[in-house]
XYZ file of C-alpha atoms in Angstrom:
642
model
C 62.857 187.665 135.572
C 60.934 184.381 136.006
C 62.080 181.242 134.029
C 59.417 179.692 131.935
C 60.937 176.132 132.579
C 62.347 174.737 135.381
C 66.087 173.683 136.670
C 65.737 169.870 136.062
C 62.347 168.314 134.248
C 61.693 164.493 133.902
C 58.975 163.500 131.620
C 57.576 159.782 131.407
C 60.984 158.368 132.163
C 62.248 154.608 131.231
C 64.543 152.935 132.015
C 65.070 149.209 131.266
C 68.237 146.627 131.350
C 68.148 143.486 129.553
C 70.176 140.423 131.206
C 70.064 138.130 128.477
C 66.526 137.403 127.324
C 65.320 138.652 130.350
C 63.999 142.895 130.508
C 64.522 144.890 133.947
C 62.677 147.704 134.156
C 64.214 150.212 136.558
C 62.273 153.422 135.997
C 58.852 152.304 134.721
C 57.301 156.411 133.511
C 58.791 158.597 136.281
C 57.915 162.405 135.915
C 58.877 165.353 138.001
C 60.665 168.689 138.271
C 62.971 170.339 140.344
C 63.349 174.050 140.960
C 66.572 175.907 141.777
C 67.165 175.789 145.540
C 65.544 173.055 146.866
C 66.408 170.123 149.014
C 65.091 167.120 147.633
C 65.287 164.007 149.191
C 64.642 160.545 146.614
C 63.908 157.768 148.995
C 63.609 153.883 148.166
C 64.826 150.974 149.305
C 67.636 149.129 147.519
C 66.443 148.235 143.857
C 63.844 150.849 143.958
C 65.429 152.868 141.012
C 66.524 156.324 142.846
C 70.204 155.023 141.785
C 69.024 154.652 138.390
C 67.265 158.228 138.415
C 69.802 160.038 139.856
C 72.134 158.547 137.422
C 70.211 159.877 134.619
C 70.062 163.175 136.503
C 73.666 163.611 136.355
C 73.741 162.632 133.274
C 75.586 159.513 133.826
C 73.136 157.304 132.245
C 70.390 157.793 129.088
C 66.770 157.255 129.679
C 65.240 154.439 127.351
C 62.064 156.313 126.788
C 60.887 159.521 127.926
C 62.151 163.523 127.883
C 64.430 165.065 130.377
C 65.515 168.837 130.142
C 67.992 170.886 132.249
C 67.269 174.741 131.894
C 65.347 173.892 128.986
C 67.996 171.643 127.096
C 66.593 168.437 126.400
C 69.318 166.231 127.360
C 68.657 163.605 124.175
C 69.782 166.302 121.463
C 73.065 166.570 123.846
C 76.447 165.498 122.333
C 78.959 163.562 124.348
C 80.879 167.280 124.970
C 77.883 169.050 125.740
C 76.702 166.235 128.510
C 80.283 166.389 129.601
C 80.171 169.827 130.271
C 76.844 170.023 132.233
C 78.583 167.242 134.836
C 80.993 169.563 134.713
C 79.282 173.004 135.680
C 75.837 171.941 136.787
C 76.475 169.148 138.693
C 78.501 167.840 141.761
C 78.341 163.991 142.720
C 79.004 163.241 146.086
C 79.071 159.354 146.121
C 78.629 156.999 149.117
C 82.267 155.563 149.065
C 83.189 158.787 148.385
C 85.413 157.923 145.321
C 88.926 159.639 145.954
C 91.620 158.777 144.406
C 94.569 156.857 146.745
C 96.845 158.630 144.689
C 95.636 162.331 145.621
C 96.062 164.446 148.487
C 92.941 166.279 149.444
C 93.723 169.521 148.014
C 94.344 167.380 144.313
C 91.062 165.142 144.330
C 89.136 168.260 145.486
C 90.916 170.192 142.695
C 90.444 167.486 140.220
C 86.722 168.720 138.064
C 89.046 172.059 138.217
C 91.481 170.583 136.008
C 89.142 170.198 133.195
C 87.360 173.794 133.479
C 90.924 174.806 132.422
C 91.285 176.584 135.305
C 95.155 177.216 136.388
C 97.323 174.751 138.584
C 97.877 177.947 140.970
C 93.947 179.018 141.361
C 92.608 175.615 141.009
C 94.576 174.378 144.261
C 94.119 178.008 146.321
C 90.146 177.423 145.314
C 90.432 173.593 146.821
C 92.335 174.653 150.102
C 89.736 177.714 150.693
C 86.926 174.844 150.348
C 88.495 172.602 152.627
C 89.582 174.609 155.099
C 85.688 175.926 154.538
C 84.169 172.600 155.846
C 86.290 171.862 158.506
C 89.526 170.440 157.041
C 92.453 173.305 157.907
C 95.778 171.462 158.358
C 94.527 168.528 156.314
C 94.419 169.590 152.548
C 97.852 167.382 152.173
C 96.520 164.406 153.757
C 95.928 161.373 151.061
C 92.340 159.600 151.569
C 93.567 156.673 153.483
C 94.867 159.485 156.122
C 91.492 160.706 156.618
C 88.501 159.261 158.461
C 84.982 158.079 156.427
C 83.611 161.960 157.498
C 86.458 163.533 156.567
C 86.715 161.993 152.955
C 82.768 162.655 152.391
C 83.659 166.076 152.856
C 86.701 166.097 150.698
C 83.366 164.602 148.141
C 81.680 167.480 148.955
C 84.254 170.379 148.737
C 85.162 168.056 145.336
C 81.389 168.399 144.254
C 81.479 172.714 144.626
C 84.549 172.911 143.181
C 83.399 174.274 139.899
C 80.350 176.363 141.499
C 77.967 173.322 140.865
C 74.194 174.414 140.552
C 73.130 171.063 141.490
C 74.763 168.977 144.919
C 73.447 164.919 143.899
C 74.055 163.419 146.593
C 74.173 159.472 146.671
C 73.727 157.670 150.325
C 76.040 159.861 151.467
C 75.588 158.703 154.830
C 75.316 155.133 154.026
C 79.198 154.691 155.057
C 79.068 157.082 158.215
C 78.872 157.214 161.931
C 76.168 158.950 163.142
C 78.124 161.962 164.377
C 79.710 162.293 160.797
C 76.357 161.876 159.507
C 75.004 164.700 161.224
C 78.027 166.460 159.953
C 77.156 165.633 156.105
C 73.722 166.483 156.353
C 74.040 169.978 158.317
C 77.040 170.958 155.579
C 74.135 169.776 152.501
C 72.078 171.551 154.424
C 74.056 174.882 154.797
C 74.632 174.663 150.955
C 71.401 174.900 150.426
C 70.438 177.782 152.621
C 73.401 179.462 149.933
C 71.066 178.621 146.716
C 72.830 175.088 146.272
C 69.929 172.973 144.493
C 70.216 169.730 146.727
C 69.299 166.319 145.917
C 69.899 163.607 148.159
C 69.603 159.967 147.573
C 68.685 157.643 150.679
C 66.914 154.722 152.012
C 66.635 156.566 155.598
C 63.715 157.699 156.371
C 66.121 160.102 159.029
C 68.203 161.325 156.761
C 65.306 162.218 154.284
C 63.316 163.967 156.653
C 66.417 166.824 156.517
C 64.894 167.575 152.726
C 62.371 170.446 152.517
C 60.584 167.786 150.014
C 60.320 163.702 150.035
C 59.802 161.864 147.090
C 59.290 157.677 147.366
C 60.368 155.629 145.048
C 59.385 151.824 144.525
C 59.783 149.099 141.506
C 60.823 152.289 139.083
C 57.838 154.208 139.910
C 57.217 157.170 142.526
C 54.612 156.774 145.280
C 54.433 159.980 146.382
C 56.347 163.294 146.229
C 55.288 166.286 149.022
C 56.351 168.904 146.709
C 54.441 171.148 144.459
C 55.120 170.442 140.876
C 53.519 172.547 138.333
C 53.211 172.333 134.657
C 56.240 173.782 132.391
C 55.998 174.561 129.057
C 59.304 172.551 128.512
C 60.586 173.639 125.250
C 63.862 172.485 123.679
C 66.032 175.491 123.634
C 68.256 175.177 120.487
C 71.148 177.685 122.273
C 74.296 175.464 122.223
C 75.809 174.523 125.234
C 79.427 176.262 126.079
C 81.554 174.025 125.760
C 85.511 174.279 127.616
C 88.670 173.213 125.076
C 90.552 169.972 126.103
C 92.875 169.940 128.750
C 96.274 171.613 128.106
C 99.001 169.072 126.783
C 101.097 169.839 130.129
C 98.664 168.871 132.451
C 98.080 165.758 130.499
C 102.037 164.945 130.568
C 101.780 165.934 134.146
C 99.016 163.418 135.094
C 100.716 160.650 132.443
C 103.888 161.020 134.736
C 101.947 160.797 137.949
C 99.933 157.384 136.661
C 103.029 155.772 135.823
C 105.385 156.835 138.416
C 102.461 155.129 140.938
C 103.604 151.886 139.376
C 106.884 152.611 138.450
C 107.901 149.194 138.503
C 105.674 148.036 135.645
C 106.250 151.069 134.027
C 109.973 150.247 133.790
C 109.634 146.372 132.783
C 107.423 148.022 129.709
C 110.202 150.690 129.171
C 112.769 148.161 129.001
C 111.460 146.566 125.631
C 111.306 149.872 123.985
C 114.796 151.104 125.171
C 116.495 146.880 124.353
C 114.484 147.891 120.739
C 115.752 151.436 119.802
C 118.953 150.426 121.587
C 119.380 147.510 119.004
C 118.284 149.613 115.904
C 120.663 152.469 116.419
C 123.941 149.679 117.080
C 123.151 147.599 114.538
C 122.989 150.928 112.226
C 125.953 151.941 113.124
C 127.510 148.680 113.200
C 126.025 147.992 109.262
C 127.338 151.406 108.327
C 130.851 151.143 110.103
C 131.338 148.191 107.628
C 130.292 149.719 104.621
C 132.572 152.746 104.965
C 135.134 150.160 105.823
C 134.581 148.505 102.638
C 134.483 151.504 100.946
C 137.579 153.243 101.969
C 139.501 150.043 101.472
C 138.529 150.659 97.810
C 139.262 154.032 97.763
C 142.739 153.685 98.842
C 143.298 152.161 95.869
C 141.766 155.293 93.768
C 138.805 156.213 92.518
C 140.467 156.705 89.171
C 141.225 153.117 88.064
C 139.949 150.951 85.511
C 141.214 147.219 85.791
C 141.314 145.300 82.561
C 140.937 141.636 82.819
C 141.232 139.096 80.111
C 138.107 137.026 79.109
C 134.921 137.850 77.226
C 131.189 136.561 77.013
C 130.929 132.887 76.010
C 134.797 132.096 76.703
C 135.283 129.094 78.786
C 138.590 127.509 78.683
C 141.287 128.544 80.339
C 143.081 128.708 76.035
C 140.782 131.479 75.825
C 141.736 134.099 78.459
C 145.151 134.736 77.036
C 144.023 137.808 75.505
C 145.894 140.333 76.895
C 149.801 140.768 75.500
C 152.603 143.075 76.188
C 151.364 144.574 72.656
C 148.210 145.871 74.349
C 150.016 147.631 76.711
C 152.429 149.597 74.840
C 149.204 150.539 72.358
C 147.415 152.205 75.236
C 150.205 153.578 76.655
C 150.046 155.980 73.668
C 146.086 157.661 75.457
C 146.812 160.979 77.122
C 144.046 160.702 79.489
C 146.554 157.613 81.452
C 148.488 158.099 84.084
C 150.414 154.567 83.955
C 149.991 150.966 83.156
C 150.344 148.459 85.712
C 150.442 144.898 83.552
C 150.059 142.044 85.744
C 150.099 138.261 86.404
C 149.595 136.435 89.291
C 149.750 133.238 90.983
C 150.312 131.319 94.127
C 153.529 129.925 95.682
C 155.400 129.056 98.727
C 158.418 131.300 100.089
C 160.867 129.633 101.888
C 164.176 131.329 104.323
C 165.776 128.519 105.836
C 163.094 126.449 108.023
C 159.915 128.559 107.562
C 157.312 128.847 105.154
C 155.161 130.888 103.119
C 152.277 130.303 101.156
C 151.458 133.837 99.158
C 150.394 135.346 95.985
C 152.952 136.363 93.869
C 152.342 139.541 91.678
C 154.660 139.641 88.574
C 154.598 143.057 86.797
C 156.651 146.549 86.513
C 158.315 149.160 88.348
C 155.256 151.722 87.605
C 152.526 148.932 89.325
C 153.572 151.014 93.086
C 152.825 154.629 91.104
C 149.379 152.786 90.070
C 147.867 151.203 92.851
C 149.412 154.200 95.390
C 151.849 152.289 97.305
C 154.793 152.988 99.250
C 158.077 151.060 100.275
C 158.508 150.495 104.039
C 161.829 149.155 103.746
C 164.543 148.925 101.016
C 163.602 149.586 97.588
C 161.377 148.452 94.491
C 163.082 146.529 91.822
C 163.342 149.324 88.635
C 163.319 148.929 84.484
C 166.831 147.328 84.205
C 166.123 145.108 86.841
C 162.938 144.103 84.832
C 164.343 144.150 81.124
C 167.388 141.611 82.631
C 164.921 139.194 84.352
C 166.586 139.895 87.815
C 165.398 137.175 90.240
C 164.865 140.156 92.988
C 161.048 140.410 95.324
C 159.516 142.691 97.492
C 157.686 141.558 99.768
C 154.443 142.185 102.246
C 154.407 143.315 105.419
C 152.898 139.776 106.852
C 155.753 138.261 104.876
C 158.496 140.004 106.420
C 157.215 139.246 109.991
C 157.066 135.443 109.436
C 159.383 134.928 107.755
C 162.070 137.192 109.528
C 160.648 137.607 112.911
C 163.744 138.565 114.678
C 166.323 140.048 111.494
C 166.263 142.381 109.100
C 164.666 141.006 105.546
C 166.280 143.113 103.280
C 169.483 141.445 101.477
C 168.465 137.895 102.250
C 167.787 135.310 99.430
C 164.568 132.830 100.045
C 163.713 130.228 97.294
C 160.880 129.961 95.393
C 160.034 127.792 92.605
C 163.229 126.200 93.058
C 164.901 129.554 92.692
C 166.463 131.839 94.923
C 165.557 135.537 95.046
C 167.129 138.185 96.949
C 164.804 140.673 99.400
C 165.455 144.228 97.877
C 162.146 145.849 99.556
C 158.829 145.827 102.144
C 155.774 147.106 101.200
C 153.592 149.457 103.768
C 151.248 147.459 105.453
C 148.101 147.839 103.871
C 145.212 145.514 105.010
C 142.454 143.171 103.672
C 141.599 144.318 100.358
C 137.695 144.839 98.842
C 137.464 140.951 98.576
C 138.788 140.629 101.559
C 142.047 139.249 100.785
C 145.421 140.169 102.851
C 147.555 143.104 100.596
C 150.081 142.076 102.866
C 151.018 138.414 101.844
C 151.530 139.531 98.243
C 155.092 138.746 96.793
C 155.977 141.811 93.671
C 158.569 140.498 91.399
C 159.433 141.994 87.864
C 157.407 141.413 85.151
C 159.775 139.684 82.560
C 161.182 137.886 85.510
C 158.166 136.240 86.461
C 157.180 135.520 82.884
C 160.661 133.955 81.886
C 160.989 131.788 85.579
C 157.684 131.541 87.107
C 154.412 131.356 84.519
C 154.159 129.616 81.516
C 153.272 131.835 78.656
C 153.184 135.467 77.694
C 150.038 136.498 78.235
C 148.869 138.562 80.764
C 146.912 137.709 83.782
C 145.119 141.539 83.637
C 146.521 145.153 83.531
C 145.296 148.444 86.458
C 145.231 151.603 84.908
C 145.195 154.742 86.072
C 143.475 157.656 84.776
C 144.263 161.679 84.516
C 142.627 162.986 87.848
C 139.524 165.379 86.364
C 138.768 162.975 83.277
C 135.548 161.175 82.580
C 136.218 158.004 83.843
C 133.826 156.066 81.376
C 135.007 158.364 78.469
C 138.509 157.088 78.841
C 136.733 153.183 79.797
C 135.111 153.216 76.423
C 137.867 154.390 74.138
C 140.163 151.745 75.671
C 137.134 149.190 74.788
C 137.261 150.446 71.435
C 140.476 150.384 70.830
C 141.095 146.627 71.912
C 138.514 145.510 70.251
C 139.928 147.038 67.380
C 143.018 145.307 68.082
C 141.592 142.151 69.033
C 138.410 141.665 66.578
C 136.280 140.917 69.260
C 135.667 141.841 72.642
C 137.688 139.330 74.514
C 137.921 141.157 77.848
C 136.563 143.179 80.403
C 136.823 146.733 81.957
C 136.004 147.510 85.381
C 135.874 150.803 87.231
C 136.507 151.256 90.922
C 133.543 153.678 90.548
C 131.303 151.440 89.884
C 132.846 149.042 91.979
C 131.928 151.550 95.307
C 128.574 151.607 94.214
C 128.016 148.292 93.555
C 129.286 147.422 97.212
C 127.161 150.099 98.881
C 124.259 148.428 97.172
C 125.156 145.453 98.836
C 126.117 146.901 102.184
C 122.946 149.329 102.469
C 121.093 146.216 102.110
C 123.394 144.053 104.706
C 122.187 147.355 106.963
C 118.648 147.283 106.480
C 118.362 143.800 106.991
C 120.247 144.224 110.499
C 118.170 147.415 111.397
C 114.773 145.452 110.238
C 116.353 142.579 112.699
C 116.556 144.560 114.919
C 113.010 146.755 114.709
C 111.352 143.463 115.654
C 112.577 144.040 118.809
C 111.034 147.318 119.365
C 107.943 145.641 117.535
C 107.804 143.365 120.449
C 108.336 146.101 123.014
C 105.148 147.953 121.142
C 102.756 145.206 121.689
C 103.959 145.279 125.447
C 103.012 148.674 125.678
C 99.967 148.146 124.227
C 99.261 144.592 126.607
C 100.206 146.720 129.770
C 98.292 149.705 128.940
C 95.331 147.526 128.534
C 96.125 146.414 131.964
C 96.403 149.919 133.146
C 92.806 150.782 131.807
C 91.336 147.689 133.700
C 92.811 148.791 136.745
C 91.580 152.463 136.751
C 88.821 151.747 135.636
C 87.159 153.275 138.873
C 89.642 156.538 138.011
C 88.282 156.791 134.855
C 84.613 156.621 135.664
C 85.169 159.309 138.637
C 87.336 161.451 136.065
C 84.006 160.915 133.482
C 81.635 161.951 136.213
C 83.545 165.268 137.402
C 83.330 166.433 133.657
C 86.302 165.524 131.835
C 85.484 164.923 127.889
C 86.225 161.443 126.495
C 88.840 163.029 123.991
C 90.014 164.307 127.448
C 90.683 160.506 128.594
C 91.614 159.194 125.127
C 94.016 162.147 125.114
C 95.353 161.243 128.976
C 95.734 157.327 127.710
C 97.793 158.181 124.301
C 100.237 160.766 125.898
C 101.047 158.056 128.650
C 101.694 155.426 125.964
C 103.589 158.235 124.070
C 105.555 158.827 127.723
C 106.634 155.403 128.206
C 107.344 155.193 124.308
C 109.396 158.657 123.789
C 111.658 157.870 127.507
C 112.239 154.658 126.259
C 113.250 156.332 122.949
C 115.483 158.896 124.858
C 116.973 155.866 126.768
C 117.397 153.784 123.899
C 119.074 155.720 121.729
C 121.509 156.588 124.616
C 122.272 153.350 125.249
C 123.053 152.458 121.773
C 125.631 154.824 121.373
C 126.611 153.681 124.054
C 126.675 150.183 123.153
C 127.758 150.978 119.854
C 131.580 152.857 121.318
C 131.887 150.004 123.321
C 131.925 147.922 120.301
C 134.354 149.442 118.580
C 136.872 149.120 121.782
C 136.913 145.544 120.030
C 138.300 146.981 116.298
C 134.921 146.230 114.993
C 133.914 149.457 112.319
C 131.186 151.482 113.590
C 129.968 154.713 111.793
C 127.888 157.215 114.120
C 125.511 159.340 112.778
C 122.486 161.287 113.440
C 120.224 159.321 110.982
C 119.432 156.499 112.420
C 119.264 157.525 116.290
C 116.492 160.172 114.678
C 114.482 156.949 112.766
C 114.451 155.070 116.210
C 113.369 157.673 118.227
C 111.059 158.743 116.009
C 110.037 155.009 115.643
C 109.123 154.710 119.184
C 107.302 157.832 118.846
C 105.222 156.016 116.201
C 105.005 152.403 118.163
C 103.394 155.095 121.240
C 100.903 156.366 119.083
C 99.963 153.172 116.959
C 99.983 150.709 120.240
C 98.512 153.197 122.373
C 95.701 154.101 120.535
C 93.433 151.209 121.441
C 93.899 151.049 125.171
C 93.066 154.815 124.949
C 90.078 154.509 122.835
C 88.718 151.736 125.687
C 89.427 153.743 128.154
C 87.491 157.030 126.789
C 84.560 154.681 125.758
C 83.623 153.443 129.364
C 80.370 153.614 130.924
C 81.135 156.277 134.349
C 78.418 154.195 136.085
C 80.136 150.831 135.101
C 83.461 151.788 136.002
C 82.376 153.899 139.319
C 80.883 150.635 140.261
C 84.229 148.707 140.354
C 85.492 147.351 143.396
């Protein structure tokens, strides 16, 4: 059944540039058709405008003014898909420097408008050897472009062009690049395709080469002289069918072709990993290095029990030193009388220096009862704690810390030996268990325990208290038992002169503190990976401007721009997520190796999953831009770089 319209119809075409004030006109009202099957020819010299037209043939370029319709579609109501997908199906560009890419065998660049029909890897590349072998190529489908003489590559162009059963062969100086004998090559190969139905049109300034075309048409200044065909008159209607359209390309084969663009310049692509990998690598140590030292913290308090209150003397508004002799022995054997306690540990402390012969001390000395071990969950080492009678007769006996012991004694035994102390002497009759730096950070191993009365009578002025440690039931409600103690001293006292803390309370006040010690060295280190973001964004930028020639030829053999945007964010995301991988690797890695050195690190899945999936994020936010350039290019522009 006859068509009512033609293949291709160009009504009162213009085209016009402007270079600054200045207007170019490089189709000045150009009009003609073209049926299926024929072999035209466009001839001009250089500046004439057949570039131009054939341009906005292929739908490369827009026409300023005028109508152009393929099969009846005018080409203006066309959305960026739908003009995607005629260069995809209709048309096959064969260009004069025949625009392979370096990167590509023959069998991939001829494959390449395949790739974005969605056809599969396995056809696609049987379809490209069957072409090539076809026109001449057998035994060189492997071969990349620089492998292959100038005749050779125009026919990889060509076998590129039919790849995806193109209607319509435009054909741009193909020649112009040629010896003769590959010339005559080109043109008896355009001409075989179209004595198969190929439409043909060939753009030349040979008069030779045109004359192979069944029709001429001259071109000059934008206009055409004189075309030896027989145009008739269409009724050209728009034809509201919408054009098929093919989904994007398949995530795979976009990873596939990411991996491929950066492994051809690995070497960048590595200096751009690196900041991502030195960022997550920093984040995930420095987590675990700020978590190692909270649980450090917080099992230091723990070990002393979770079910402690400590009650120190002192209340709002009391500021000399008078006033903080609040707590008696009185208080103590009142609260002893609660259920919900355990024990009573009632304490006073101070500092002094422990002398054995010629060495010296300087360490806290802890006055208080047999019970305080029970309390605060401590063991003897050596020898044994001084007991009741020892207290109630004001026995001039110590026990002693671990650090202690080992100055003081280095090479003998402690226990049995007298030191002085506040010009005393005091016989060793214990060592504590080594126990560590305390929550403050203090050393529980320079502390000096002597009895209570003892220390009250011989050491410390006064009979007050310096604080008492309690210990509460295990299974009571901590701030029950905290509040009946406050109202019972107060009761005792008339006012509250003193204050209860919780170890509770204590844990979470110090995970407040550390979480925020954390953050602040994970946000430290994020600025790194910030840094290695903005690289990945600088170098994909680079990359863009450098393929720019890849991208127009990718534009031109159909692919979508969502197709490039989607090509440019997944190699962003590539670089991004390996570095991630890397990164969070290494700072494991870097973390173990820091403990070797007895510095607290804590391990977890947490924070490797934030700086992965932070790098995920820095891909997609850094990559976005260089993607959206690249998908915005003009083909012609970028087809033109050198």
């Amino acid at each position: 059944m006859a068509s009512n319209h033609p293949l291709l119809a160009v009504e009162h075409i213009h085209r016009s540039y402007h270079n600054g004030d200045a207007q170019i006109k490089a189709l000045d009202d150009v009009s003609l058709t073209i049926e299926e099957g024929e072999f035209v020819a466009i001839m001009g010299q250089s500046g004439s405008g057949k570039s131009t037209l054939m341009n906005i043939i292929g739908c490369l370029d827009t026409a300023s003014e005028g109508r152009y319709f393929i099969n009846g579609h005018d080409v203006s109501q066309l959305n960026v898909d739908q003009l995607a997908a005629l260069r995809l199906k209709t048309f096959g560009f064969v260009f004069q420097r025949y625009q392979l890419l370096p990167a590509l065998s023959a069998q991939e660049n001829v494959a390449l408008p395949a790739l974005y029909a969605n056809t599969s890897r396995s056809e696609r590349y049987q379809n490209a050897i069957a072409l090539l072998q076809k026109l001449g190529l057998e035994g060189r489908e492997h071969h990349k472009p620089t492998e292959l003489s100038g005749g050779q590559q125009q026919r990889v162009s060509i076998a590129r062009a039919l790849i995806n059963g193109a209607e319509v062969i435009l054909a741009d100086e193909p020649t112009g690049a040629l010896d003769s004998k590959s010339s005559e090559q080109v043109l008896e190969l355009l001409g075989d395709l179209n004595q198969q139905g190929v439409t043909i049109i060939l753009i030349t300034h040979d008069a030779e080469v045109a004359a192979k075309a069944k029709r001429q048409i001259h071109i000059q200044d934008g206009k055409i002289l004189s075309d030896n065909g027989c145009s008739r008159e269409y009724s050209t209607q728009t034809n509201n069918e919408t054009l098929s359209d093919l989904p994007s390309i398949a995530i795979s084969e976009a990873v596939s072709i990411s991996f491929r663009a950066l492994y051809a310049n690995w070497f960048r692509t590595l200096l751009t990993l690196l900041g991502v990998v030195i960022g997550v690598a920093a984040v995930v140590a420095m987590m675990a290095i700020g978590e190692g030292g909270k649980q450090q913290v917080i099992d230091r308090i723990e070990s002393m029990g979770t079910n402690l209150l400590l009650l120190r003397p002192g209340g709002a508004n009391m500021r000399n030193s008078g006033d903080i002799a609040t707590l008696t022995l009185a208080d103590v054997d009142a609260l002893a009388l609660l259920p919900e306690l355990v024990g009573i540990a009632p304490e006073r402390e101070g500092r002094s220096t422990i002398r054995y012969l010629n060495r010296d001390y300087r360490s806290k000395i802890m006055a208080t009862t047999p019970n305080y071990l029970q309390v605060r969950d401590w063991e003897i080492a050596q020898g044994v704690m001084f007991n009741e009678q020892d207290n109630q007769e004001k026995a001039p006996v110590i026990v002693i810390g671990a650090t202690i012991a080992d100055s003081l004694f280095p090479n003998e035994t402690a226990i049995g030996r007298y030191v002085m102390m506040k010009n005393s002497l005091y016989q060793v009759i214990g060592i504590l268990t080594e126990q560590g730096a305390s929550s403050g950070g203090m050393n529980n191993d320079e502390v000096v325990l002597i009895p209570l009365q003892t220390g009250l009578t011989r050491v410390f002025s006064g009979r007050y208290l310096g604080g008492l440690t309690i210990k509460v039931k295990s299974g009571e409600d901590l701030s029950a038992v905290e509040e009946s103690i406050r109202q019972q001293l107060i009761q005792r006292h008339g006012k509250e002169d003193f204050g209860i803390f919780n170890t509770a309370s204590l844990i979470e006040a110090v995970s407040e503190t550390q979480n925020t010690m954390t953050m602040l060295l994970g946000s430290i280190a994020a600025i790194s990976l910030l840094v290695g973001g903005i690289g990945v964004m600088n170098i994909m930028l680079v990359s863009v401007t450098e393929r720019r020639r890849e991208i127009g030829l990718r534009l031109a053999t159909g692919a979508k721009p969502k197709d490039i945007l989607r090509q440019f964010n997944i190699e962003a995301l590539v670089v991004c997520c390996s570095g991630g991988i890397i990164g969070v690797l290494l700072g494991i890695g870097a973390a173990l190796l820091i403990a070797r050195f007895d510095i607290a690190i804590a391990l977890s899945w947490q924070p490797a999953a934030l700086a992965f999936a932070s790098a995920f994020l820095v891909g997609l936010i850094f990559g976005h831009a260089p993607a959206r350039k690249a998908s915005r290019l003009n083909p012609i522009d970028a087809l033109a770089e050198e």
